[in-house]
Short mmCIF file of C-alpha atoms in Angstrom, two decimals:
data_model
loop_
_atom_site.label_atom_id
_atom_site.label_comp_id
_atom_site.label_asym_id
_atom_site.label_seq_id
_atom_site.Cartn_x
_atom_site.Cartn_y
_atom_site.Cartn_z
CA MET A 15 141.96 159.09 119.48
CA LEU A 16 138.46 158.97 117.99
CA ALA A 17 135.76 158.96 120.65
CA PRO A 18 133.54 155.86 120.92
CA GLN A 19 131.05 155.68 118.07
CA VAL A 20 127.44 154.52 117.99
CA LEU A 21 127.61 151.61 115.57
CA GLY A 22 125.23 150.51 112.85
CA TYR A 23 122.91 147.68 113.75
CA ARG A 24 119.97 145.65 112.51
CA THR A 25 116.93 144.61 114.54
CA PHE A 26 115.01 141.37 113.97
CA PRO A 27 111.71 141.12 115.87
CA PHE A 28 110.54 138.11 117.81
CA GLN A 29 108.77 135.73 115.40
CA GLY A 30 107.62 132.96 117.70
CA GLU A 31 104.50 132.05 119.62
CA GLY A 32 104.04 132.53 123.33
CA ASN A 33 106.42 134.47 125.53
CA PRO A 34 109.79 135.55 124.11
CA LEU A 35 112.92 135.88 126.17
CA GLN A 36 112.65 138.89 128.46
CA PHE A 37 115.87 140.45 127.13
CA PRO A 38 117.03 140.85 123.52
CA VAL A 39 119.95 138.88 122.11
CA VAL A 40 122.72 141.09 120.73
CA LEU A 41 125.15 139.48 118.27
CA VAL A 42 128.65 140.67 117.34
CA ARG A 43 130.56 139.11 114.43
CA GLY A 44 134.29 138.55 114.02
CA LEU A 45 137.11 139.58 111.69
CA GLY A 46 135.85 141.68 108.78
CA ARG A 47 132.35 140.25 109.02
CA SER A 48 129.10 142.14 109.40
CA SER A 49 125.56 141.31 110.45
CA GLY A 50 124.88 139.72 107.08
CA PHE A 51 127.21 136.83 107.84
CA TRP A 52 124.92 135.45 110.55
CA LEU A 53 122.69 134.02 107.79
CA GLU A 54 120.26 131.34 109.07
CA PHE A 55 121.37 131.78 112.67
CA ILE A 56 119.06 134.81 112.89
CA ASP A 57 116.10 132.66 111.83
CA ALA A 58 117.05 130.10 114.47
CA LEU A 59 116.96 132.74 117.24
CA THR A 60 113.94 134.89 116.36
CA PRO A 61 111.39 132.20 117.36
CA TRP A 62 112.70 132.79 120.89
CA ALA A 63 113.79 136.42 121.15
CA LYS A 64 114.24 139.82 119.61
CA VAL A 65 117.67 139.85 117.97
CA VAL A 66 119.96 142.82 117.35
CA THR A 67 123.11 142.45 115.24
CA VAL A 68 125.83 145.08 115.71
CA ASP A 69 128.49 145.82 113.07
CA LEU A 70 131.95 146.60 114.41
CA TYR A 71 133.57 149.84 113.27
CA GLY A 72 134.84 149.35 109.73
CA THR A 73 132.30 146.71 108.68
CA GLY A 74 128.77 146.67 107.29
CA LEU A 75 126.58 149.47 108.62
CA SER A 76 129.53 150.97 110.55
CA PRO A 77 131.68 152.23 107.66
CA SER A 78 135.26 153.32 108.25
CA LYS A 79 138.33 152.91 106.07
CA THR A 80 140.65 152.64 109.06
CA GLY A 81 138.50 150.94 111.71
CA ARG A 82 140.00 150.43 115.17
CA GLY A 83 143.41 149.32 116.35
CA SER A 84 142.55 147.62 119.64
CA ILE A 85 139.94 145.34 121.16
CA GLU A 86 139.40 147.93 123.89
CA ALA A 87 138.47 150.60 121.31
CA LEU A 88 136.16 148.21 119.47
CA ALA A 89 134.50 147.31 122.77
CA ALA A 90 134.04 150.98 123.70
CA ASP A 91 131.99 151.39 120.50
CA VAL A 92 129.80 148.41 121.42
CA VAL A 93 129.24 149.80 124.92
CA ALA A 94 128.36 153.23 123.51
CA THR A 95 125.89 151.63 121.11
CA LEU A 96 124.15 149.52 123.76
CA GLU A 97 123.86 152.51 126.05
CA HIS A 98 122.62 154.83 123.30
CA GLU A 99 119.96 152.38 122.13
CA GLY A 100 118.85 151.28 125.62
CA LEU A 101 120.10 147.73 125.09
CA GLN A 102 122.27 147.44 128.19
CA ARG A 103 120.10 144.64 129.63
CA CYS A 104 120.69 142.06 126.94
CA HIS A 105 122.23 138.67 126.28
CA LEU A 106 125.48 139.64 124.53
CA VAL A 107 126.96 137.08 122.11
CA GLY A 108 130.25 137.40 120.22
CA ILE A 109 132.11 135.01 117.95
CA SER A 110 135.89 134.87 117.36
CA LEU A 111 137.23 138.46 117.38
CA GLY A 112 133.69 139.51 118.26
CA GLY A 113 133.98 137.30 121.33
CA MET A 114 137.08 139.21 122.45
CA VAL A 115 135.24 142.48 121.95
CA CYS A 116 132.26 141.23 123.96
CA VAL A 117 134.49 140.01 126.82
CA GLU A 118 136.06 143.46 127.01
CA ALA A 119 132.65 145.18 126.85
CA ALA A 120 131.13 142.89 129.49
CA SER A 121 134.02 143.54 131.88
CA ARG A 122 132.43 146.93 132.57
CA PRO A 123 129.87 146.04 135.28
CA SER A 124 128.08 149.38 134.94
CA LEU A 125 126.72 148.13 131.62
CA GLY A 126 124.36 145.73 133.41
CA LEU A 127 124.27 142.92 130.85
CA ALA A 128 122.06 139.90 131.51
CA SER A 129 124.68 137.44 130.24
CA LEU A 130 127.70 136.94 128.01
CA SER A 131 128.27 134.14 125.49
CA VAL A 132 131.67 133.75 123.81
CA LEU A 133 131.90 131.54 120.73
CA ALA A 134 135.15 130.13 119.29
CA SER A 135 137.37 132.87 120.70
CA SER A 136 140.85 133.24 122.18
CA ALA A 137 143.24 135.52 124.06
CA ARG A 138 147.01 135.88 124.09
CA PHE A 139 147.51 134.62 127.66
CA THR A 140 146.33 131.09 126.81
CA LYS A 141 149.65 130.21 125.13
CA GLU A 142 147.71 127.96 122.73
CA ARG A 143 147.90 128.33 118.96
CA ARG A 144 145.49 131.18 118.39
CA ILE A 145 145.16 130.92 114.62
CA ALA A 146 146.49 128.44 112.10
CA PRO A 147 149.58 129.95 110.41
CA ARG A 148 148.55 128.68 106.97
CA ALA A 149 145.15 130.30 107.43
CA VAL A 150 146.80 133.66 108.12
CA ALA A 151 148.96 133.24 105.02
CA GLU A 152 145.93 132.44 102.87
CA LEU A 153 143.95 135.33 104.33
CA LEU A 154 146.76 137.80 103.69
CA TYR A 155 147.17 136.46 100.15
CA ALA A 156 143.43 136.88 99.57
CA LEU A 157 143.77 140.52 100.65
CA ARG A 158 145.71 141.23 97.45
CA LYS A 159 142.30 141.80 95.86
CA PRO A 160 140.08 144.83 96.62
CA ILE A 161 137.41 142.34 97.71
CA PRO A 162 138.89 139.01 98.85
CA SER A 163 137.48 135.72 97.63
CA ASN A 164 136.08 133.69 100.52
CA GLY A 165 136.63 130.59 98.46
CA GLU A 166 140.37 130.96 99.07
CA PHE A 167 140.07 130.43 102.83
CA ALA A 168 136.56 129.02 103.40
CA ARG A 169 138.02 125.66 104.46
CA TRP A 170 139.33 127.31 107.61
CA LEU A 171 135.90 128.63 108.57
CA VAL A 172 133.57 125.67 108.02
CA SER A 173 133.94 121.92 107.69
CA GLN A 174 134.54 120.09 104.43
CA GLU A 175 131.14 118.47 104.84
CA THR A 176 129.45 121.86 104.92
CA LEU A 177 131.37 123.05 101.86
CA LYS A 178 130.29 119.89 100.06
CA ASN A 179 126.65 120.33 101.04
CA ARG A 180 126.63 124.10 100.55
CA PRO A 181 129.08 124.86 97.73
CA GLU A 182 127.40 128.25 97.23
CA LEU A 183 128.43 129.49 100.69
CA PRO A 184 131.74 131.23 99.76
CA ALA A 185 130.01 133.06 96.89
CA LEU A 186 127.23 134.11 99.26
CA TRP A 187 129.84 135.61 101.60
CA ASP A 188 131.51 137.33 98.64
CA ASP A 189 128.19 138.91 97.66
CA ILE A 190 127.83 140.43 101.13
CA TRP A 191 131.22 142.11 100.85
CA ARG A 192 130.43 143.34 97.33
CA ARG A 193 127.16 144.91 98.50
CA GLU A 194 128.51 146.44 101.70
CA GLY A 195 132.07 147.20 100.71
CA PHE A 196 135.26 145.75 102.15
CA GLN A 197 137.70 147.93 104.07
CA LYS A 198 141.10 146.24 103.85
CA LEU A 199 142.91 148.48 106.35
CA ALA A 200 140.13 148.14 108.92
CA VAL A 201 140.36 144.34 108.69
CA ILE A 202 144.15 144.31 108.98
CA ARG A 203 143.89 146.50 112.09
CA GLN A 204 141.28 144.12 113.53
CA LEU A 205 143.66 141.22 112.97
CA LEU A 206 146.46 143.04 114.79
CA ALA A 207 144.09 144.03 117.60
CA ALA A 208 143.12 140.40 118.09
CA ALA A 209 146.77 139.31 118.14
CA LEU A 210 147.55 141.82 120.91
CA PHE A 211 144.52 141.08 123.09
CA ASP A 212 145.73 139.57 126.37
CA GLY A 213 142.29 139.11 127.93
CA ARG A 214 143.20 138.35 131.54
CA ALA A 215 142.11 141.64 133.09
CA ALA A 216 138.80 141.62 131.23
CA LEU A 217 138.04 137.98 132.07
CA ASP A 218 138.93 138.50 135.73
CA ALA A 219 136.57 141.49 135.92
CA LEU A 220 133.51 139.59 134.66
CA SER A 221 130.70 139.45 137.22
CA LEU A 222 127.81 138.02 135.21
CA PRO A 223 126.77 134.59 133.90
CA VAL A 224 129.12 133.50 131.09
CA CYS A 225 128.88 130.69 128.56
CA PHE A 226 131.68 129.56 126.25
CA VAL A 227 130.90 127.48 123.13
CA VAL A 228 133.51 125.97 120.82
CA SER A 229 133.97 123.15 118.33
CA ARG A 230 136.69 120.59 118.95
CA ASP A 231 137.14 120.45 115.16
CA ASP A 232 137.76 124.17 114.69
CA GLY A 233 140.59 124.29 112.14
CA LEU A 234 141.20 128.01 112.47
CA VAL A 235 141.48 128.66 116.22
CA ASP A 236 142.56 125.83 118.51
CA TRP A 237 139.57 124.91 120.67
CA ARG A 238 141.78 124.74 123.76
CA ASN A 239 141.83 128.54 123.76
CA SER A 240 138.16 128.47 124.79
CA LEU A 241 139.00 125.88 127.42
CA LYS A 242 141.56 128.26 128.94
CA LEU A 243 139.09 131.15 128.82
CA TRP A 244 136.48 129.02 130.58
CA GLU A 245 138.95 127.97 133.27
CA ARG A 246 139.71 131.63 133.91
CA VAL A 247 136.08 132.60 134.63
CA GLU A 248 134.86 130.96 137.82
CA GLY A 249 131.38 129.48 137.53
CA SER A 250 131.14 129.88 133.75
CA ARG A 251 129.72 127.22 131.44
CA LEU A 252 131.44 125.43 128.56
CA HIS A 253 129.89 123.57 125.61
CA VAL A 254 132.22 121.66 123.28
CA LEU A 255 130.78 120.62 119.91
CA SER A 256 132.17 118.01 117.53
CA GLY A 257 132.07 118.16 113.76
CA PRO A 258 131.61 121.76 112.66
CA GLY A 259 134.42 124.21 112.07
CA HIS A 260 135.11 127.70 113.37
CA ASP A 261 131.83 129.25 112.17
CA PHE A 262 129.51 126.71 113.77
CA PRO A 263 126.51 129.11 113.99
CA THR A 264 126.50 128.96 110.17
CA GLU A 265 126.93 125.19 110.04
CA ARG A 266 124.61 124.30 112.93
CA PRO A 267 122.33 127.29 113.50
CA ASP A 268 119.55 125.40 115.25
CA GLU A 269 121.85 123.49 117.61
CA THR A 270 123.81 126.62 118.51
CA ALA A 271 120.62 128.63 119.07
CA SER A 272 119.18 125.87 121.25
CA LEU A 273 122.28 125.81 123.48
CA LEU A 274 122.24 129.57 123.92
CA VAL A 275 118.49 129.91 124.46
CA SER A 276 118.62 127.24 127.16
CA PHE A 277 121.36 129.24 128.88
CA PHE A 278 119.38 132.48 128.54
CA ARG A 279 116.21 130.90 129.96
CA GLN A 280 118.07 129.60 132.99
CA ILE A 281 119.35 133.09 133.65
CA GLU A 282 115.96 134.72 133.28
CA SER A 283 114.29 132.09 135.47
CA ARG A 284 117.11 132.35 138.03
CA THR A 285 117.92 128.64 137.75
CA PHE A 286 121.51 129.20 136.60
CA VAL A 287 123.13 128.99 140.02
CA ASN A 288 126.73 129.59 140.95
CA ASP A 289 127.22 129.05 144.67
CA SER A 290 130.51 130.96 144.68
CA ARG A 291 128.84 134.14 143.50
CA LYS A 292 125.77 135.12 145.47
CA ASN A 293 125.03 138.32 143.56
CA LEU A 294 125.12 137.21 139.94
CA PHE A 295 121.56 138.25 139.27
CA PRO A 296 120.47 141.83 139.84
CA SER A 297 116.73 142.42 139.87
CA ILE A 298 115.23 141.36 136.53
#
């Protein structure tokens, strides 16, 4: 098996006034999506922190035709990258499949993360519907093309209101794939890796502050998956949004950034308290 790889990443400096967050925010995208898909969410975070976006193996700045076949292997790459670049002490954020990868990475306490935030994710143990069957069918049909058309499954990712207000969004996503390349086999293997991810061992091993964020109106992944993840992690926090779809950082970048930054500030100021865990906060 291929050894863990140092992944490609982008760095966005702090752009605000006053004191930034002490630790950088590291973002990991989901199925087949690279750093470019964060769009305005980067601009919503940089007034508060340095931001680093990491591309999973087989996407964006981490090119590979075959990618990885398991969440554990994808997570090992993220860990190797954080360690190589001195980013171990960060606020790690993952969405969807990226959330699974970040859960697995954060389960390794030697990494020393400041916090973990998991957006719109799932795991096999929840027994909830993990992905809408029609969405899978439409995604697989879109894969008939060398570069899929996001317009064929955009309705599963964002709300109808957003598509009405931002009709250019699917074409913008298509442009990213055209510029960066799209590795069909790598994406199929990511999809299978997500389907096989059980999650219980990784969630049970977490020993850091954790925040789950989800939209009740997520049409792709049933929001109750996040509820089950939250219930599994003692002392973790849960925010449930209403209105946006699966990719709520794209639909509501400012609101999502505000929720996360508030969580990060509580951690850094030691005001995020969990009485059942006395040693959540190493020296910072």
